[in-house]
Amino acid sequence: MHMQRFCDCLRSCFLLLCCWWRSNKVSAATETRQIEVGVVTEGGRRKHNKIKTSKYTLLMFLPKNLTEQFRRVVNFYFLIVTVIAIIIDSPVSPLTSIAPLSFMVMVTAVKQGYEDWLRHKADNKVNNKIVEIVHKGVIKEVRNSTVAPGTLVRVKRGQEVPADLVMLCAAGEGGKCFVTTANLDGETNLKTLRVPPPLVGYTADILPQGMRIEVPNPVADLYTFYGRLEIPRMDSLPLTPDNIMLRGSRVKNTEWAIGCAVYTGEETKLALNSKYSGNKFSSSEAAVNCFLVFFIYLLVIEMAFSLVAKVIIDKWNYQRQAYLGTPEEHPLNARSILQDLFSFLLLYYYIIPMSLYVTIELYKFIGALFIGWDEELRCNETGRPAIANTSDLNEELGQVEVLFSDKTGTLTKNLMIFKACSIKGQIYEERDSKLYDTQRFDEPADTFQTDIKFFFTILALCHSVQVSSEDMKKLSARLSGHGNTQLMNFFRKKKSSKPGGRIADNMAWSGLNEGGSKMDYQGSSPDEKALVEAADRVGVTFLGEEGNNLLLKIGEDTEMYERLQIIEFTSERKRMSIIVRDKDGKIWLFCKGAETSVFPICKDTALIEETDKDISAFAVKGLRTLAIAYREIPSEEYEKVGESIKLLDGKSAEELQQVTQQYRVLEQQLTLIGATAVEDCLQDDVADTLAALRAAGIRTWVLTGDKVETAINVAQSCAHISESDRRLFLVDVQTEEAMLAQLEHCNRAIEEPSYREVTLIVDGTSMSQILDTALADTFVDISLKCHAVLCCRLSPIQKAKIVKLIKNSNEHPITAAIGDGANDISMIQEAHVGFGIFGKEGHQAARCADFAFTKFSMVKKMLLVMGHWYYQRLATLIHYFFYKNLVLGNIMFMFQATSAFSTQSIFDSMYLTFYNLLFTSVPCLLLSVTEQRWPADLLLKNPTLYREISKNKLLSWPYFAAWGLSAVYHSIVVFMFSWAIFCIPVIHTDGNTVDLWSYGACCFQLLMIVVTLKLWLQARYQTAVFILTAVLSLLAYMIFNTVYSLINVRIDGDVLGTYTKLLTSATFGFLNVIVVVAALTPDYVTRLISDKWGRRNVSTRQPPLSVFATRL
């Protein structure tokens, strides 16, 4: 019967496993999902909109938290020791293990519990927020957590979007909704979202029934979305990023918008981007682990030696029989061996500091707060402080060897100013808001020439810039005063009275621009905004848009274009295109982008070569360039693309994505018209910062997407490279054989003796022949020998791969990366330390970085000052913890050697309990927060001091050995001087002899004084608070010991009156003075020599830094 039940149970488990595997297989194969608009799946399996960032529940907090804590090897080790102390006949009270471990676990649990309570509180606030939904045409208020895929949600002006919604209708007949995405990527500019064209003008009560939305499974990319909207009795429509309102965005300048929830809860892009991508660990953790392993070996050796010595002494020391009696016939057995072995473990395990990790965590947490409190790292313009998104990497700031930097927005301000353009091979420059032909500057060029006007018309149409709502209102008011009914209707967002609503006759504009006011444009890209503003200055003004209609003012006339399609810019394409229909019904494709992506899709004409020369000339001046091209598309070809879209099934993620990519086939056989050139101003103090980093031994790489000539000019301007250096080029190398030859040439050039610095310049084409190939190691060897490296025309993924390549090289240098844009995130997260700049293009890089601030120049203080302090403090903290515990352990070991390894403890258990827990921890923690080996101004004036702490020098074995020898010497002095005094057992004034506990109390007080004064002597930055805590720690011990000796409490032995009698002994007082002098005199002399030698290498004046500046 039992066997039958067992077989049935196994069969059920097998069937359950098969079903689970099959369901997983099916779900993995399903790449898209269909959502019925307005229909919510009932039942427990429906997806809800609940956000959960908390880790624990009230019921599971204790078991889950304890499990997590004891997964750490050190905590588990101390737990095993505590269990052993309880089980065996321990030489010390189990309280010495239980109390510190319990306190350490309790502090960690309280900290994590409090943090999780805050997360619960934040979750409940979000989940219980009231939102409006549309149910059967009626507006209802529900909790945010109840929203599910298919729910129609209404969002009013100023409210946050509660889920990822496909927008179906919006206030106003244009079907537009303006949002800001500051919570997602930090961008504060307005973004325009659009209702799918067939639904423009609909409201919630008249939306077609039976609509379905097909979308792919959720992805974290904020800028990627594609899908399909199926409307009964109509053709299906492709969905783009312009149709989705992301959770966390906020509605602006729109009364309301209604959308259908497609991704909710943990599937929203906001939630997916909130998940941490991976952990970063400090290089100091490896050093700590090595030191721990050393002490574990030392512990095992001491235990084994003590056990063997005890056995030998017990066997050969016959004199003890007269006092202890005849030994047993078979004293050696497994039980007695384990008893002795574990007893020695409980006596010696104090050499491994139990509270080290807790103290390090507290130090790092407090240190991260100081970064936010530093006024010099606060932006003067915005008042924004620096932010430490993690506290685990504070000390890593002092170990950076290679810094990878973005250029635009990081070394430069990302403040774009239009400077020049090339039109049909002719260069024009802008001066005093007027366009001049470079061949004659006597009078401005006629901007209404056909080519010039058409060039700037493309710039005024091919963009994603928006006109501010204030300008729209002003223009509407002016138009109403001049009686232009058609334009009034446009700006009042009414339908055009002209049939078709897409063509407007030219209208008089005289008098509408009185006062000379300029349009206020808002754009996500400073480049685009600069180009649209330049077009406005030459007389081609973008006035705004209504639905898919774009309005331009050209001179005194107006023209309206119908926007048919936008082919978005991506980092892979490096270009954007717009397809429009003009008033004559012609269809045009206008394109702008990097010349490397635009030239290949243009007709092969002589103009390409001329424009390329002009672009190179712009780049030499440090200007950013874009190529401009166009094409007239036959109506039949455009309609053919539309028909091909209808044939796509869209049942897979790939085909669904192809729906939005079909229009890219029209980007061919374009006609090049010219190029633009804009200037990006340098950040403040960039040259001084890079020169200081170079003096500190930090190699700087600039990784940019700009042209080689532009990057070189900017690199010279900001002192990254000098004009007199020796330059090695790996540019436009397209084959492996050519790359191998180039690398051999570079290697020979580097080996040649030369007084000039070597700079390596690489482009993206060449890097594609290096990354993920056998040539990567050769490139790394060459690049790390160069003084500066400049990488141009890189994609975001190439930036990350370069960082990874250098990070994992044979030298294993500590890397840092700094950038300001979303395209820098992969590079920032790949480096050991990531810096984010609060940039003009958003704050997403700052949010994903380890540390964030507003200016590149602040990295100088972060590395040279903060990095130096944090690393020095952590090194002192770690060495001191091991030192003070080694002194304690050595005294325990020496006492065993003088007591025939009897497993008797020299110290009372209460001393051992509070030694690490209270008596010695507070001064050390405070010093680790305030210590300054050198003041901030001296570190900034002497960047070479950074080299003294690089490559983990302060946590190397020589420094560890010096602290270890100091611990051995101090323990010998304390023990042997006490032993010498106590050889004469009468030291009290009453003539009585001393006992073991008096000897232990004497040694412990001397131990406390020596280790506390050693810490005081180690401090270079003396503060009243630190000195007070050191004194109070000694007083706290003395008060505790006095009270403890006055109370008749027996834990290990009779300590009643022991300490109070010692305090009345003149011999004991004399011993304190002698031990302090003997123990700390070598340390004091070493300190004097160290300070004198250190000052010889420090200059108090600002050294001349090699700064090479070139005016753009």
PDB file of C-alpha atoms in Angstrom, residues 869-953:
ATOM      1  CA  TRP A 869      41.286  60.361   1.676  1.00  0.00           C
ATOM      2  CA  TYR A 870      38.883  57.445   1.347  1.00  0.00           C
ATOM      3  CA  TYR A 871      41.569  54.968   0.368  1.00  0.00           C
ATOM      4  CA  GLN A 872      43.960  56.160   3.098  1.00  0.00           C
ATOM      5  CA  ARG A 873      41.181  55.930   5.686  1.00  0.00           C
ATOM      6  CA  LEU A 874      40.087  52.458   4.661  1.00  0.00           C
ATOM      7  CA  ALA A 875      43.672  51.180   4.648  1.00  0.00           C
ATOM      8  CA  THR A 876      44.191  52.550   8.166  1.00  0.00           C
ATOM      9  CA  LEU A 877      40.891  51.041   9.319  1.00  0.00           C
ATOM     10  CA  ILE A 878      41.694  47.578   7.959  1.00  0.00           C
ATOM     11  CA  HIS A 879      45.300  47.480   9.203  1.00  0.00           C
ATOM     12  CA  TYR A 880      44.320  48.755  12.641  1.00  0.00           C
ATOM     13  CA  PHE A 881      41.584  46.156  13.096  1.00  0.00           C
ATOM     14  CA  PHE A 882      43.943  43.323  12.257  1.00  0.00           C
ATOM     15  CA  TYR A 883      46.675  44.928  14.385  1.00  0.00           C
ATOM     16  CA  LYS A 884      44.658  45.305  17.589  1.00  0.00           C
ATOM     17  CA  ASN A 885      43.234  41.793  17.335  1.00  0.00           C
ATOM     18  CA  LEU A 886      46.677  40.339  16.648  1.00  0.00           C
ATOM     19  CA  VAL A 887      48.033  42.018  19.796  1.00  0.00           C
ATOM     20  CA  LEU A 888      45.222  40.423  21.788  1.00  0.00           C
ATOM     21  CA  GLY A 889      45.739  37.023  20.168  1.00  0.00           C
ATOM     22  CA  ASN A 890      49.502  37.077  20.697  1.00  0.00           C
ATOM     23  CA  ILE A 891      49.077  37.754  24.422  1.00  0.00           C
ATOM     24  CA  MET A 892      46.646  34.816  24.629  1.00  0.00           C
ATOM     25  CA  PHE A 893      49.157  32.592  22.802  1.00  0.00           C
ATOM     26  CA  MET A 894      52.127  33.656  24.974  1.00  0.00           C
ATOM     27  CA  PHE A 895      50.131  32.976  28.113  1.00  0.00           C
ATOM     28  CA  GLN A 896      49.398  29.461  26.864  1.00  0.00           C
ATOM     29  CA  ALA A 897      53.123  28.934  26.296  1.00  0.00           C
ATOM     30  CA  THR A 898      53.827  29.894  29.909  1.00  0.00           C
ATOM     31  CA  SER A 899      50.958  27.824  31.338  1.00  0.00           C
ATOM     32  CA  ALA A 900      51.753  24.458  29.703  1.00  0.00           C
ATOM     33  CA  PHE A 901      49.013  25.066  27.072  1.00  0.00           C
ATOM     34  CA  SER A 902      46.398  24.403  29.699  1.00  0.00           C
ATOM     35  CA  THR A 903      43.607  26.099  27.627  1.00  0.00           C
ATOM     36  CA  GLN A 904      43.107  28.537  30.496  1.00  0.00           C
ATOM     37  CA  SER A 905      42.230  32.055  29.355  1.00  0.00           C
ATOM     38  CA  ILE A 906      44.294  34.944  30.663  1.00  0.00           C
ATOM     39  CA  PHE A 907      41.412  37.405  30.195  1.00  0.00           C
ATOM     40  CA  ASP A 908      38.007  37.430  31.772  1.00  0.00           C
ATOM     41  CA  SER A 909      35.194  36.798  29.271  1.00  0.00           C
ATOM     42  CA  MET A 910      33.709  40.270  29.780  1.00  0.00           C
ATOM     43  CA  TYR A 911      36.935  41.861  28.526  1.00  0.00           C
ATOM     44  CA  LEU A 912      36.864  39.698  25.414  1.00  0.00           C
ATOM     45  CA  THR A 913      33.195  40.475  24.841  1.00  0.00           C
ATOM     46  CA  PHE A 914      33.542  44.267  24.804  1.00  0.00           C
ATOM     47  CA  TYR A 915      37.037  44.603  23.336  1.00  0.00           C
ATOM     48  CA  ASN A 916      35.916  44.779  19.696  1.00  0.00           C
ATOM     49  CA  LEU A 917      32.317  45.632  20.441  1.00  0.00           C
ATOM     50  CA  LEU A 918      32.816  48.833  22.406  1.00  0.00           C
ATOM     51  CA  PHE A 919      36.261  49.662  23.755  1.00  0.00           C
ATOM     52  CA  THR A 920      38.254  49.983  20.498  1.00  0.00           C
ATOM     53  CA  SER A 921      35.690  50.414  17.683  1.00  0.00           C
ATOM     54  CA  VAL A 922      34.398  53.969  18.124  1.00  0.00           C
ATOM     55  CA  PRO A 923      37.726  55.879  17.893  1.00  0.00           C
ATOM     56  CA  CYS A 924      38.720  53.823  14.872  1.00  0.00           C
ATOM     57  CA  LEU A 925      35.408  54.475  13.115  1.00  0.00           C
ATOM     58  CA  LEU A 926      35.621  58.195  13.798  1.00  0.00           C
ATOM     59  CA  LEU A 927      39.207  58.378  12.539  1.00  0.00           C
ATOM     60  CA  SER A 928      38.200  56.547   9.365  1.00  0.00           C
ATOM     61  CA  VAL A 929      35.658  59.297   8.687  1.00  0.00           C
ATOM     62  CA  THR A 930      37.829  62.340   9.486  1.00  0.00           C
ATOM     63  CA  GLU A 931      41.449  61.360   8.766  1.00  0.00           C
ATOM     64  CA  GLN A 932      43.340  63.478   6.222  1.00  0.00           C
ATOM     65  CA  ARG A 933      46.926  62.428   5.506  1.00  0.00           C
ATOM     66  CA  TRP A 934      47.283  65.616   3.466  1.00  0.00           C
ATOM     67  CA  PRO A 935      44.888  68.607   3.313  1.00  0.00           C
ATOM     68  CA  ALA A 936      42.728  69.114   0.230  1.00  0.00           C
ATOM     69  CA  ASP A 937      44.560  72.147  -1.169  1.00  0.00           C
ATOM     70  CA  LEU A 938      47.902  70.334  -0.901  1.00  0.00           C
ATOM     71  CA  LEU A 939      46.563  67.288  -2.742  1.00  0.00           C
ATOM     72  CA  LEU A 940      45.249  69.523  -5.530  1.00  0.00           C
ATOM     73  CA  LYS A 941      48.570  71.356  -5.793  1.00  0.00           C
ATOM     74  CA  ASN A 942      50.555  68.099  -5.793  1.00  0.00           C
ATOM     75  CA  PRO A 943      48.767  65.602  -8.060  1.00  0.00           C
ATOM     76  CA  THR A 944      51.818  63.319  -7.865  1.00  0.00           C
ATOM     77  CA  LEU A 945      50.768  62.360  -4.314  1.00  0.00           C
ATOM     78  CA  TYR A 946      48.080  60.255  -5.997  1.00  0.00           C
ATOM     79  CA  ARG A 947      50.811  57.948  -7.290  1.00  0.00           C
ATOM     80  CA  GLU A 948      51.797  57.071  -3.705  1.00  0.00           C
ATOM     81  CA  ILE A 949      48.502  55.243  -3.128  1.00  0.00           C
ATOM     82  CA  SER A 950      47.923  53.765  -6.583  1.00  0.00           C
ATOM     83  CA  LYS A 951      48.014  50.037  -7.302  1.00  0.00           C
ATOM     84  CA  ASN A 952      46.714  49.295  -3.792  1.00  0.00           C
ATOM     85  CA  LYS A 953      50.074  50.159  -2.229  1.00  0.00           C
TER      86      LYS A 953
END
